[in-house]
Short mmCIF file of C-alpha atoms in Angstrom, two decimals:
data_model
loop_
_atom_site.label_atom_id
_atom_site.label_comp_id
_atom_site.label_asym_id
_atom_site.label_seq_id
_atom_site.Cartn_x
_atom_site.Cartn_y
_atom_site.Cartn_z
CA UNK A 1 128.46 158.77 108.92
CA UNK A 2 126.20 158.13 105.81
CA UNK A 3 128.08 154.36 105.39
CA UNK A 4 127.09 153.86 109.57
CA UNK A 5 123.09 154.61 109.13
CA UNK A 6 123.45 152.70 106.00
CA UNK A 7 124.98 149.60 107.52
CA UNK A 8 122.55 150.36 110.50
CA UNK A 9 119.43 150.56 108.08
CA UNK A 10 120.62 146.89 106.50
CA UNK A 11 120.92 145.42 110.35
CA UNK A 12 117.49 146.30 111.19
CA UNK A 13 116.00 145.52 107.77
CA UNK A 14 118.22 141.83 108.25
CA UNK A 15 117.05 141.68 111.76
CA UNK A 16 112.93 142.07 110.87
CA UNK A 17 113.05 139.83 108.10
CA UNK A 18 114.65 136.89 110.45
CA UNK A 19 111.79 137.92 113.21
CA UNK A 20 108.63 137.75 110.19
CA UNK A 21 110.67 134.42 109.02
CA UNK A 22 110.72 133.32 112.83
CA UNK A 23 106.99 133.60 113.15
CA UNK A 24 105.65 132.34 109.42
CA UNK A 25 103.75 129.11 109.90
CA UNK A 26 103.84 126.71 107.44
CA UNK A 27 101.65 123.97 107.00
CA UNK A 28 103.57 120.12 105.87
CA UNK A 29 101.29 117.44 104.68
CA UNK A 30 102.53 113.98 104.80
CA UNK A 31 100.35 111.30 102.95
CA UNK A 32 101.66 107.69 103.24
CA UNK A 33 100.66 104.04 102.18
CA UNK A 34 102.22 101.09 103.33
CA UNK A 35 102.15 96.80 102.49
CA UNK A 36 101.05 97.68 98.85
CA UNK A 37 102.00 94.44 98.22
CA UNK A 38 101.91 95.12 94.59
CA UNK A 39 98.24 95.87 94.02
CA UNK A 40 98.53 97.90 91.26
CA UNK A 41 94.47 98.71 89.95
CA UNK A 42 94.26 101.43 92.49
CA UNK A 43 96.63 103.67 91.47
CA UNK A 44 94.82 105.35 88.78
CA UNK A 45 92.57 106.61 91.57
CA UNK A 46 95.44 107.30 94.14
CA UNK A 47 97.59 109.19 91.97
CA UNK A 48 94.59 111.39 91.46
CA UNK A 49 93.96 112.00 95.06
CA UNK A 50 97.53 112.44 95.48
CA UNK A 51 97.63 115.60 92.80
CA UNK A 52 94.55 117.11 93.96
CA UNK A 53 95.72 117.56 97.52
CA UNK A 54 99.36 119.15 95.89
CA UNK A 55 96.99 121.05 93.96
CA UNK A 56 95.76 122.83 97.38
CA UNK A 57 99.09 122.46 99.60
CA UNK A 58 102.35 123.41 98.32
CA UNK A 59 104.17 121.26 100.77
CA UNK A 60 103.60 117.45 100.46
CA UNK A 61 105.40 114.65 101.13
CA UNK A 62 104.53 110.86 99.66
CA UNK A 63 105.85 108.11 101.25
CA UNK A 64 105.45 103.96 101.37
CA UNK A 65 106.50 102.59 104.63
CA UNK A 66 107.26 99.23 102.79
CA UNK A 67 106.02 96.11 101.67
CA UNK A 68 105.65 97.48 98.13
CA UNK A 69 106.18 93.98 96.61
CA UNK A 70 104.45 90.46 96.46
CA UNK A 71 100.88 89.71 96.24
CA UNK A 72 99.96 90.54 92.67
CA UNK A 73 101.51 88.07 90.12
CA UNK A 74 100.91 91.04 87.23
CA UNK A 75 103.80 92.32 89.32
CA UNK A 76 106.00 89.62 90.93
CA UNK A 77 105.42 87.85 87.55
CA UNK A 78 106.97 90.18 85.04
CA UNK A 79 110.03 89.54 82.96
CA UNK A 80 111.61 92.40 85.82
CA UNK A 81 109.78 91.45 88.79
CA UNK A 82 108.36 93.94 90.50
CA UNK A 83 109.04 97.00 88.24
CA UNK A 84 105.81 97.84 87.17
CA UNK A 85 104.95 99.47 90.62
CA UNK A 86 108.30 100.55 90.73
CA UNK A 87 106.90 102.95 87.81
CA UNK A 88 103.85 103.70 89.25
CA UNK A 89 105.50 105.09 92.08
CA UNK A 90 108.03 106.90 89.99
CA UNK A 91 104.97 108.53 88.26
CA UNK A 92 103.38 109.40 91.23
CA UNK A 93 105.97 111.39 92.62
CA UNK A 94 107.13 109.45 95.94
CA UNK A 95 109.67 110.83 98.41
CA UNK A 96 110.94 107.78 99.97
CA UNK A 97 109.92 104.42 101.00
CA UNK A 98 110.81 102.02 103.78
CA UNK A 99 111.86 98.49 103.01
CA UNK A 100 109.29 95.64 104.11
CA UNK A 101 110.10 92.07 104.33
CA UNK A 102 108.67 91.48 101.28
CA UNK A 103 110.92 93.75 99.25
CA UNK A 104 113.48 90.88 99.68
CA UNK A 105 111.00 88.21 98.32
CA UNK A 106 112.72 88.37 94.48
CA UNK A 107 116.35 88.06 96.07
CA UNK A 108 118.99 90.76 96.45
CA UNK A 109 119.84 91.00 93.17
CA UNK A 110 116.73 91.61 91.70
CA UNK A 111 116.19 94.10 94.79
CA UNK A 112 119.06 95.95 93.50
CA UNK A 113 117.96 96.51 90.47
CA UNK A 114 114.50 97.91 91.54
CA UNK A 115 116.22 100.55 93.92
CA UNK A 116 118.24 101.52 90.52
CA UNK A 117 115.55 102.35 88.85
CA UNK A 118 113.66 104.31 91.67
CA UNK A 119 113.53 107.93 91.50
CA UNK A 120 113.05 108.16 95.26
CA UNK A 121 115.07 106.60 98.01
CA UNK A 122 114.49 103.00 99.98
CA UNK A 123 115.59 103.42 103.27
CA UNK A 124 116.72 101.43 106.22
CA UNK A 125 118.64 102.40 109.35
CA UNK A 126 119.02 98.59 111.12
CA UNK A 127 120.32 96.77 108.46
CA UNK A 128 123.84 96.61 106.91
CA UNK A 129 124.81 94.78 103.42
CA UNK A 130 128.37 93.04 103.60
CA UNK A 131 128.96 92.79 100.05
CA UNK A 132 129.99 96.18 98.15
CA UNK A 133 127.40 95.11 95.40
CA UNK A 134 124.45 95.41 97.80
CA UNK A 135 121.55 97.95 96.81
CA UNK A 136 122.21 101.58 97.77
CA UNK A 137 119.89 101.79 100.62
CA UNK A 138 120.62 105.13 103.26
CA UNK A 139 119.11 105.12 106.76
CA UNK A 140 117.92 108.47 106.88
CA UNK A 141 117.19 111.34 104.34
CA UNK A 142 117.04 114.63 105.46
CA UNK A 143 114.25 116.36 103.03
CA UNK A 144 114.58 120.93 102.90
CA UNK A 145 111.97 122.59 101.93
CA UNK A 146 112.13 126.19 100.13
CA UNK A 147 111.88 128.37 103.11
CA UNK A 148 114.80 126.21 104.58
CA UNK A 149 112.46 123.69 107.04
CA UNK A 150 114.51 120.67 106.87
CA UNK A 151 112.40 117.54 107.50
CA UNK A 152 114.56 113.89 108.72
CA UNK A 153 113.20 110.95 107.22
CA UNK A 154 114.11 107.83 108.90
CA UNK A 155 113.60 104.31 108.07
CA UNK A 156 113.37 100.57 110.44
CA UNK A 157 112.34 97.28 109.08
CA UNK A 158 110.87 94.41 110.94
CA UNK A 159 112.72 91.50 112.70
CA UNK A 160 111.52 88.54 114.31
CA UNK A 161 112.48 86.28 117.25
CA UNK A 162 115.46 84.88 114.64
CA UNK A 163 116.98 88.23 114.04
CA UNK A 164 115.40 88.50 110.62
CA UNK A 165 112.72 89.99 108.67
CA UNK A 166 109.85 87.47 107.27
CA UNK A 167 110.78 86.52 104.29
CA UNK A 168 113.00 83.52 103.13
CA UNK A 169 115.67 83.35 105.22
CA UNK A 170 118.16 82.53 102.38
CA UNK A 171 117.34 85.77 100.56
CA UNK A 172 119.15 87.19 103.46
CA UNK A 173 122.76 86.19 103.02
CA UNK A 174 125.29 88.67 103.71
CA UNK A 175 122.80 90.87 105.67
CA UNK A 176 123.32 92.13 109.53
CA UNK A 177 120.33 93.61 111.11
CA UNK A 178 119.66 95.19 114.43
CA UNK A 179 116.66 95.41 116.56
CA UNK A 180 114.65 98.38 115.26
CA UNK A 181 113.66 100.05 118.09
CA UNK A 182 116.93 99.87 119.37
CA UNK A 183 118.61 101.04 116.48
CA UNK A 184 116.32 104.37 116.23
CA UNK A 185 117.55 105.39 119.87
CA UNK A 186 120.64 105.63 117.84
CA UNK A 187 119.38 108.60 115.89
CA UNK A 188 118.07 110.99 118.53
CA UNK A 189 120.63 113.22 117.41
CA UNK A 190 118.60 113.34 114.17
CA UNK A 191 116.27 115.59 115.86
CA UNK A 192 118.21 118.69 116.43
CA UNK A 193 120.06 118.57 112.96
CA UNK A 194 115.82 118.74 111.78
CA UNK A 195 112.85 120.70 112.39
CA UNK A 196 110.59 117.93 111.78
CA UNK A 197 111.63 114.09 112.56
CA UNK A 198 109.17 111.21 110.61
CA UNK A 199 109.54 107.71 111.32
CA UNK A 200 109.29 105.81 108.27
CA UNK A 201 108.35 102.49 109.92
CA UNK A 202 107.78 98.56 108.63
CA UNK A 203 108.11 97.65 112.85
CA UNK A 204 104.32 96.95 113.04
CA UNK A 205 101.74 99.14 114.65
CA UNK A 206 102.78 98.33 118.27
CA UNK A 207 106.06 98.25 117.83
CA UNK A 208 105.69 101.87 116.43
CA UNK A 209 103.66 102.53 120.08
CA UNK A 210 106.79 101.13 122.23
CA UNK A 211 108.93 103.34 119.78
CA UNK A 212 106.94 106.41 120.44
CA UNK A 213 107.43 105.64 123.91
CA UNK A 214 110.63 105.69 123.77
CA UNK A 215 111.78 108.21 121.51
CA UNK A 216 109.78 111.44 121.85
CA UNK A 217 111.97 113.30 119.28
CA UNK A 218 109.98 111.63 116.74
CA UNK A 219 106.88 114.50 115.60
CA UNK A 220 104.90 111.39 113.18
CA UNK A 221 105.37 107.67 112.77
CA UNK A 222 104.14 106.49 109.56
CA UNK A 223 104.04 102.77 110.03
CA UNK A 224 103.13 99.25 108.33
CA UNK A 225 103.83 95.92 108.60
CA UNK A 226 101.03 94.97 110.94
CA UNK A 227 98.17 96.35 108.53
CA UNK A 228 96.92 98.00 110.76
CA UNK A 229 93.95 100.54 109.69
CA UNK A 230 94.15 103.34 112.48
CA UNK A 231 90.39 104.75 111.80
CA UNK A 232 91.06 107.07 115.04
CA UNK A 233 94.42 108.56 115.05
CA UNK A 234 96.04 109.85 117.98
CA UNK A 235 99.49 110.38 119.43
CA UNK A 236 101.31 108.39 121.89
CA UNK A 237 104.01 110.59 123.92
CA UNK A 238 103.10 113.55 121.83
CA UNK A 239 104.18 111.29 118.16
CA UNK A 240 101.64 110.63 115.98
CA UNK A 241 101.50 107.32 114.88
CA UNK A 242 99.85 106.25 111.46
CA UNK A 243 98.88 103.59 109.38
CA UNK A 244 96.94 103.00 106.52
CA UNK A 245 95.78 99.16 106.58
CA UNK A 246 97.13 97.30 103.41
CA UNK A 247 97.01 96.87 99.63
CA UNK A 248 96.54 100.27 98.44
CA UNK A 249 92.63 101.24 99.75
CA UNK A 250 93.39 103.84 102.06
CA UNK A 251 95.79 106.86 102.68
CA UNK A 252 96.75 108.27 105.94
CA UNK A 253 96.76 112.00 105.86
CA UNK A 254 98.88 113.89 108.58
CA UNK A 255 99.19 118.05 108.72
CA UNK A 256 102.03 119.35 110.43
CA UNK A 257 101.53 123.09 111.19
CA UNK A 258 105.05 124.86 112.14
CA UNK A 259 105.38 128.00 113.55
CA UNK A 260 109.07 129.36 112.08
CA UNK A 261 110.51 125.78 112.84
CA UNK A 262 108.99 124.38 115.69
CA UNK A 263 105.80 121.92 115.32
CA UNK A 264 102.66 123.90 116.97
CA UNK A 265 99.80 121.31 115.43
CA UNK A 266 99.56 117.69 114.36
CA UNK A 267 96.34 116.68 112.23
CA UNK A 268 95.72 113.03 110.97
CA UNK A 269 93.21 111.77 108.90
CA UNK A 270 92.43 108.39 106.59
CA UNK A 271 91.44 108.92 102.84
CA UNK A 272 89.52 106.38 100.97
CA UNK A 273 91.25 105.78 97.78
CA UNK A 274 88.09 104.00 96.00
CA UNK A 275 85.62 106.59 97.47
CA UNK A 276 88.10 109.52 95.57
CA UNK A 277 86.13 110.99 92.01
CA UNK A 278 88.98 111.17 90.02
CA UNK A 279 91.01 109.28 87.98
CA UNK A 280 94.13 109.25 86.15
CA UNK A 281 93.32 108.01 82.61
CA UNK A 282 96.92 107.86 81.60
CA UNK A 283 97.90 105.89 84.54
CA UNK A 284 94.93 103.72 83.49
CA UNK A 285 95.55 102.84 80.14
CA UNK A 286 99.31 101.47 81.66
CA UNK A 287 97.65 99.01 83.89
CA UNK A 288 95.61 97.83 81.58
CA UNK A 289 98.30 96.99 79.53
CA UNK A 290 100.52 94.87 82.42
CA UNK A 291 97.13 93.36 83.44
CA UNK A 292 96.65 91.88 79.59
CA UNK A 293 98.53 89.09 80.16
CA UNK A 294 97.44 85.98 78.22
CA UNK A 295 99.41 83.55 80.23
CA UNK A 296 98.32 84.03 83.97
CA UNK A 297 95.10 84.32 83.11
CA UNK A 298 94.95 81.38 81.88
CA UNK A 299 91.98 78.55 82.71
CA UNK A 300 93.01 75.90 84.55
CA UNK A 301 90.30 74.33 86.32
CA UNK A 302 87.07 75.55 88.52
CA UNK A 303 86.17 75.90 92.19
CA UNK A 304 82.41 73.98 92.16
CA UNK A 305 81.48 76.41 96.19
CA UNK A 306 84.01 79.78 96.60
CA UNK A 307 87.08 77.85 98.89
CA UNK A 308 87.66 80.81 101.81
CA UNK A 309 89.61 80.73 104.85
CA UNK A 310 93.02 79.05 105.86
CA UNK A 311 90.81 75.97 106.53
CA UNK A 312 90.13 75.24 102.98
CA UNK A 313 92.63 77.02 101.20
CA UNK A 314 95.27 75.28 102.88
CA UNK A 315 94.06 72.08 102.54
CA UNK A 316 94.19 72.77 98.59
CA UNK A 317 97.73 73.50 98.84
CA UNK A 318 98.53 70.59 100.70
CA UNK A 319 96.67 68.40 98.71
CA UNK A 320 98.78 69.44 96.04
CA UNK A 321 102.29 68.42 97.79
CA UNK A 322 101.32 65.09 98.54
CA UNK A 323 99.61 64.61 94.84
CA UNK A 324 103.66 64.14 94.45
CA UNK A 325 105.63 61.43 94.97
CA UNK A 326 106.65 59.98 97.42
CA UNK A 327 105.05 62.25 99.92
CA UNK A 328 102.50 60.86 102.22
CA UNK A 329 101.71 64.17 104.76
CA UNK A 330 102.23 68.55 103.67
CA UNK A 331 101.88 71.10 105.66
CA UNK A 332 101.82 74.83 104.64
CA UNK A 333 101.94 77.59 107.33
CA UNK A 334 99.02 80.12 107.59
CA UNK A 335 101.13 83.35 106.77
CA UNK A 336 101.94 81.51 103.31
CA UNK A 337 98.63 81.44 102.48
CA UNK A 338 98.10 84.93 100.75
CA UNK A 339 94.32 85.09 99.83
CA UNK A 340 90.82 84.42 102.06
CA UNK A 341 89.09 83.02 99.41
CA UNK A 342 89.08 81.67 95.98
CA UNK A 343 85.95 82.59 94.21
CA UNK A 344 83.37 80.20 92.94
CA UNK A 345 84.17 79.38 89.23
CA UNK A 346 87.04 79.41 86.45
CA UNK A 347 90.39 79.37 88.55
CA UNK A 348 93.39 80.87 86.60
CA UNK A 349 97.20 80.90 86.75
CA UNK A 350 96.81 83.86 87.80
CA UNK A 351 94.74 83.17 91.03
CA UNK A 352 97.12 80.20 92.03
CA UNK A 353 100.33 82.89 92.24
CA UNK A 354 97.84 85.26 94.39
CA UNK A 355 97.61 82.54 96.90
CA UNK A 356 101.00 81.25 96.57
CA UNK A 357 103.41 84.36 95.41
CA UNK A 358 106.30 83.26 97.08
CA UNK A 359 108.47 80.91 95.19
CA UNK A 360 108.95 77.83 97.79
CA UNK A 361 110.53 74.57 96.91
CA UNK A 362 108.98 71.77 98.30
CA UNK A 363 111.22 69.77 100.52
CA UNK A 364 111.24 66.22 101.38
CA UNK A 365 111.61 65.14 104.67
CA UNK A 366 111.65 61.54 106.59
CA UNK A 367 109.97 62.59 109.85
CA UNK A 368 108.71 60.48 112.85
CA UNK A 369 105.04 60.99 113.93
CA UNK A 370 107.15 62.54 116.92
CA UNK A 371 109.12 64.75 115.30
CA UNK A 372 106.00 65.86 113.38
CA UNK A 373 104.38 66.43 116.83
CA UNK A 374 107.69 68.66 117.33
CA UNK A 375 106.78 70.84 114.19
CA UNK A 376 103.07 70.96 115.05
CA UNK A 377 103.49 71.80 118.65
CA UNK A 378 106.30 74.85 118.02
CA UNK A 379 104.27 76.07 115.44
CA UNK A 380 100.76 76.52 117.85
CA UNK A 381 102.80 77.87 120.71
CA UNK A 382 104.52 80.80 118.22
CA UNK A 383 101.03 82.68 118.26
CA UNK A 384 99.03 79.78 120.68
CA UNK A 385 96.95 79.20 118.13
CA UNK A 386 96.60 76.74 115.07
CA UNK A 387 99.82 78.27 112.20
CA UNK A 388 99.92 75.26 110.03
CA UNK A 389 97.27 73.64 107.26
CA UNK A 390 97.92 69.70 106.57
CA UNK A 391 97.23 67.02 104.07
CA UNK A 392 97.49 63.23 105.12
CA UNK A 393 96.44 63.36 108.69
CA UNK A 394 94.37 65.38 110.76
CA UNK A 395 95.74 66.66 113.97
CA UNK A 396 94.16 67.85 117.26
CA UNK A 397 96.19 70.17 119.97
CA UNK A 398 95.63 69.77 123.48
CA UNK A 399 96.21 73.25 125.50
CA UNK A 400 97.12 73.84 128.69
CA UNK A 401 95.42 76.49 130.86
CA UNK A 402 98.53 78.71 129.49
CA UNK A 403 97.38 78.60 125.86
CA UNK A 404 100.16 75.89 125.08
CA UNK A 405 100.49 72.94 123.16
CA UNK A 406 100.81 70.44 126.02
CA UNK A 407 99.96 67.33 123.50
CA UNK A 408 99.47 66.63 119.85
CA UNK A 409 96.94 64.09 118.47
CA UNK A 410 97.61 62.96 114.97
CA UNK A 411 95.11 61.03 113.50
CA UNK A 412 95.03 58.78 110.24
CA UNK A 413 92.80 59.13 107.48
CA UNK A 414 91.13 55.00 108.97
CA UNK A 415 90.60 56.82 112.10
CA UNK A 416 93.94 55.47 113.89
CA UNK A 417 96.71 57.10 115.49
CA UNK A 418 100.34 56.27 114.88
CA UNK A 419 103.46 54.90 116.50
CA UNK A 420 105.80 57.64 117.78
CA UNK A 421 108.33 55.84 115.69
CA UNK A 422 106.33 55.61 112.36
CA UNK A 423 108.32 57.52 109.91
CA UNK A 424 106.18 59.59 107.18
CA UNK A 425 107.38 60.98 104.08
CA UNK A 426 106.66 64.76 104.51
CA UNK A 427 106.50 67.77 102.85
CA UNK A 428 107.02 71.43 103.95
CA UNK A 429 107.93 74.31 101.70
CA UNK A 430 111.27 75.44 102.17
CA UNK A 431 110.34 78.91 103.83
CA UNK A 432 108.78 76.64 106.24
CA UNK A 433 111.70 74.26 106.32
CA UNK A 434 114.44 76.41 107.03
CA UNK A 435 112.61 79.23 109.24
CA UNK A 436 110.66 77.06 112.09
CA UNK A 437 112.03 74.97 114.83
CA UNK A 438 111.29 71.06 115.02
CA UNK A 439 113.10 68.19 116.07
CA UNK A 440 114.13 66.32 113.14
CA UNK A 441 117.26 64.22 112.36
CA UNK A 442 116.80 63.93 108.33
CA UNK A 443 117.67 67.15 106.69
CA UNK A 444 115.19 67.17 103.73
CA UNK A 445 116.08 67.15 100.12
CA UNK A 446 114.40 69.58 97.76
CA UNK A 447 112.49 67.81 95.09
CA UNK A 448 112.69 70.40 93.13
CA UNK A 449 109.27 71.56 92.16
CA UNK A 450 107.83 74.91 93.40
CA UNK A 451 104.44 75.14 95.41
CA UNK A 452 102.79 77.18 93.37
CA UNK A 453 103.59 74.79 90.37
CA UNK A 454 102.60 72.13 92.02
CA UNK A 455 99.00 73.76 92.78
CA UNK A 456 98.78 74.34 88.83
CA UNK A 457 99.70 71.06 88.50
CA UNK A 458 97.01 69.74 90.83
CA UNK A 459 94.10 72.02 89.52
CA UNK A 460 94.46 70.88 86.22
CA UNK A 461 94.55 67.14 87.00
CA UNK A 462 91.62 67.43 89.05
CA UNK A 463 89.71 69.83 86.95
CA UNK A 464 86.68 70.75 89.49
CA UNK A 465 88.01 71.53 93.13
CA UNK A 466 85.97 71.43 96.56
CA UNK A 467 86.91 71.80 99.48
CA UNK A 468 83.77 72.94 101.11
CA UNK A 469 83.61 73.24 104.68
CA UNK A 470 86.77 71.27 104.73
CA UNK A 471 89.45 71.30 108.21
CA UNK A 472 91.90 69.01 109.49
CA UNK A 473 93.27 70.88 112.67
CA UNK A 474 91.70 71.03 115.80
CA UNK A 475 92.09 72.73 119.32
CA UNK A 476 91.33 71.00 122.55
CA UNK A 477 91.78 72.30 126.06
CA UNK A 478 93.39 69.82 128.40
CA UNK A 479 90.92 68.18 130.92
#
C-alpha cells in the first residue's frame, strides 16, 4: 500500500511539473544581418552589440540571411578569398546563415572551402549540388534550446527569370535549383516537428511578403537580398518579416515570447550598429591587420570632381574596355557597378576592386548596330528603365506608353547614326555576355583581360580622371 501512495505521490509530482513547464514563458531573441557583402570595419562595433544583448537574454540566436561575400576587396582579395569574415563570424558566435548569390562569386570550390571552415551552418533548401564534392550545405536546421523549445531554421536563395541566382552563370555548373517560394511549401511539415519556424531568406523583401502569404506556419522571416531597411516592422499573415538593409549598419531585432511552446508575442525592432557605445578592441586590432595591405592601397591615379552615379561611373569602366584593342563600343550593366561614387582625389587599387569586385573577362564581340539595338532594347525592358552604361556611342530609347523599348537611337561620337548593317567591335563583360538575351550571330572571344584590370590599367595611363556630369543614355517617350 506504501509502494501505491508512493508511485501515486511521483504521478502527481510528474504531472505538476509538466503543467508549471506547460505554462513557463520564455522569451527567444533573434538578431539577424543580411548582404554583408564583406564589409568588415563594423564588426568591432556589432560584435559588441551582439554580447551585450546575450549579456541580458539567455536565449539568442545570430543569423546572416546571405550575401556575406563580395564588395570589400580586403576580403574577396585575400590569398583565401573571403575567409576573413568567415572568422569574424566564427568569433561572433553565428547560428546559421543563408546563402546569397554572391556567396558563389569565388566559384564552388573556393565556396567549399569557406563552409569548411565555418563553425555555423550555410543553408539552402532549393538548391541541389550534383557532384559528391559539392559544399555541405543542409536545408533546414532544427536549433533546441535547454528547456527542450526546438526552433526550425530554414533557408531559400534567390532565382531569377533564368532559373538562377545573380551571379555568373558559369559558377553554377552542376547546380539544380527550384523556385523558392515553391520549394518552402515543401516544408510545412517543418512546423509541427518545431515550436518556432524562422525563414532564413535571400528571396528579396517581397518575395518574403508573397511567402508569408502563403505559408502561415512560418512565426519570422528574416530576409535579404533586396536591401531592404524595414524601419517599421510588421507582420504579414501573422509572420513577421525582417530585414536589415545592407553592408553591416543595422541589425534587426525580433522577440519571440512563448508560452510553454506556443508563440503568444512577436516584437521587432532595428539596431544601429554605428550608433552602439561599445567596441570590441580585440576584434579591432584583427581588422586592422587585413586592412594593412600595401598592395590595394596602392596610388594609381586621381579623380580631379568625386565621379558618383551609374552615369559617370560607368562611363569610366567603359572607357576602359575600349582603351583596348580592337574594341570600338563597351557596355557594362548597372548591377555591375558596385559603388555610387568615387571620391574626389588619390584613387587606389583598392577603390577600382570596390567598384568592380567581380572578376569578368572582357569579351569580344562583332555586333551589328542592330544586334546592338537587340542588347540595348532587352536590357531597358528587364526593369523599363536604362540597365546598361556605354563607351563609343551614345544611345537614346524611345518608350512606348507601356514603359517599353519600342526603338533604339544610337548615335556616333560626329553626331551620325549608323547603318543597321555596320558591324562594331564590342565589348561586354562576360557576366553580361553569357546572362542577357540579344540577337547576335558571332559568339565573342574572350580577350583575356579582366575588367577590373583593365580599369587599373586605364587609371594609370590617364593619370587624372573626369567624368563630371558625364551620360551617354537617354530615355524618350514615343510621340
Amino acid at each position: 500500500m506504501k509502494i501505491f501512495r508512493f508511485s501515486l505521490s511521483i504521478l502527481a509530482l510528474s504531472f505538476a511539473l509538466t503543467v508549471n513547464a506547460a505554462n513557463d514563458t520564455t522569451k527567444i531573441v533573434i538578431l539577424s544581418v543580411n548582404d554583408m557583402h564583406a564589409k568588415i570595419d563594423n564588426f568591432p562595433k556589432f560584435k559588441s552589440l551582439v554580447d551585450s544583448i546575450r549579456s541580458v537574454h539567455k536565449h539568442v540566436l545570430l543569423l546572416s540571411a546571405g550575401d556575406i561575400f563580395t564588395g570589400n576587396p580586403i576580403v574577396d582579395q585575400y590569398p583565401e578569398p573571403g575567409y576573413p569574415i568567415i572568422e569574424l563570424m566564427n568569433l561572433s558566435g553565428f547560428n546559421a546563415s543563408a546563402l546569397g548569390n554572391h556567396e558563389f562569386d569565388y566559384g564552388q570550390d573556393v565556396l567549399a572551402k569557406r563552409v569548411d571552415q565555418a563553425n555555423f551552418p550555410f543553408l539552402v533548401a532549393n538548391l541541389s549540388f550534383e557532384s559528391p564534392e559539392a559544399p555541405e550545405i543542409k536545408p533546414y536546421i532544427i536549433h533546441r534550446l535547454d528547456n527542450g523549445i526546438k526552433i526550425g531554421i530554414l533557408g531559400l536563395i534567390q532565382i531569377n527569370e533564368a532559373g538562377l541566382p545573380d551571379t555568373h552563370p558559369a559558377k553554377l555548373t552542376g547546380i539544380k535549383f527550384e523556385r523558392g517560394i515553391d520549394k518552402a511549401l515543401q516544408f510545412k511539415w517543418l512546423a509541427d516537428s518545431t515550436d518556432v519556424l524562422i525563414g532564413l531568406s535571400h528571396l528579396g523583401f517581397e518575395d518574403d511578403v508573397l511567402l508569408a502569404g502563403k505559408m502561415g506556419e512560418f512565426d519570422l522571416i528574416t530576409g535579404g537580398h533586396t536591401h531592404t531597411l524595414v524601419t517599421a516592422p510588421k507582420e504579414y499573415n501573422n509572420v513577421m518579416v525582417m530585414q536589415a538593409g545592407s553592408n553591416l549598419k543595422y541589425v534587426s531585432m525580433t522577440t519571440l515570447t512563448l508560452s510553454g511552446n506556443k508563440v503568444i508575442k512577436k516584437e521587432a525592432q532595428l539596431l544601429s550598429v554605428s550608433n552602439h557605445k561599445g567596441s570590441d578592441s580585440a576584434m579591432e586590432a584583427m581588422i586592422a591587420g587585413y586592412n594593412d595591405n600595401k598592395e590595394l592601397n596602392q596610388v594609381i591615379g586621381a579623380a580631379i570632381y568625386t565621379l558618383s552615379g551609374k552615369n559617370e561611373l560607368g562611363s569610366l569602366m567603359t572607357d576602359a574596355m575600349t582603351a583596348i584593342s580592337p574594341l570600338e563600343i563597351a557596355f557594362q550593366n548597372n548591377g555591375g557597378i558596385r559603388i555610387d561614387m568615387i571620391p574626389q582625389g588619390n584613387i587606389t587599387i583598392k577603390d577600382v576592386y570596390q567598384l568592380d569586385p567581380f572578376g569578368n573577362e572582357i569579351i569580344h564581340f562583332k555586333l551589328s548596330a542592330a544586334e546592338i539595338k537587340s542588347l540595348i532594347s532587352n536590357s531597358f525592358n528587364r526593369g523599363k528603365e536604362i540597365d546598361l552604361q556605354v563607351s563609343g556611342i551614345s544611345y537614346t530609347v524611345i518608350q512606348d506608353k507601356d514603359g517599353l523599348a519600342s526603338d533604339i537611337v544610337i548615335t556616333l561620337p560626329d553626331g551620325t547614326s549608323p547603318d543597321d548593317n555596320r558591324i562594331f567591335n564590342t565589348g561586354l563583360s562576360s557576366y553580361l555576355a553569357s546572362s542577357y538575351e540579344f540577337d547576335h550571330k558571332d559568339m565573342g572571344r574572350s580577350l583575356y583581360t579582366i575588367t577590373a584590370e583593365a580599369l587599373i590599367n586605364f587609371i594609370r595611363a590617364n593619370k587624372e580622371i573626369n567624368y563630371q556630369g558625364v551620360n551617354r543614355t537617354f530615355v524618350k517617350m514615343a510621340e
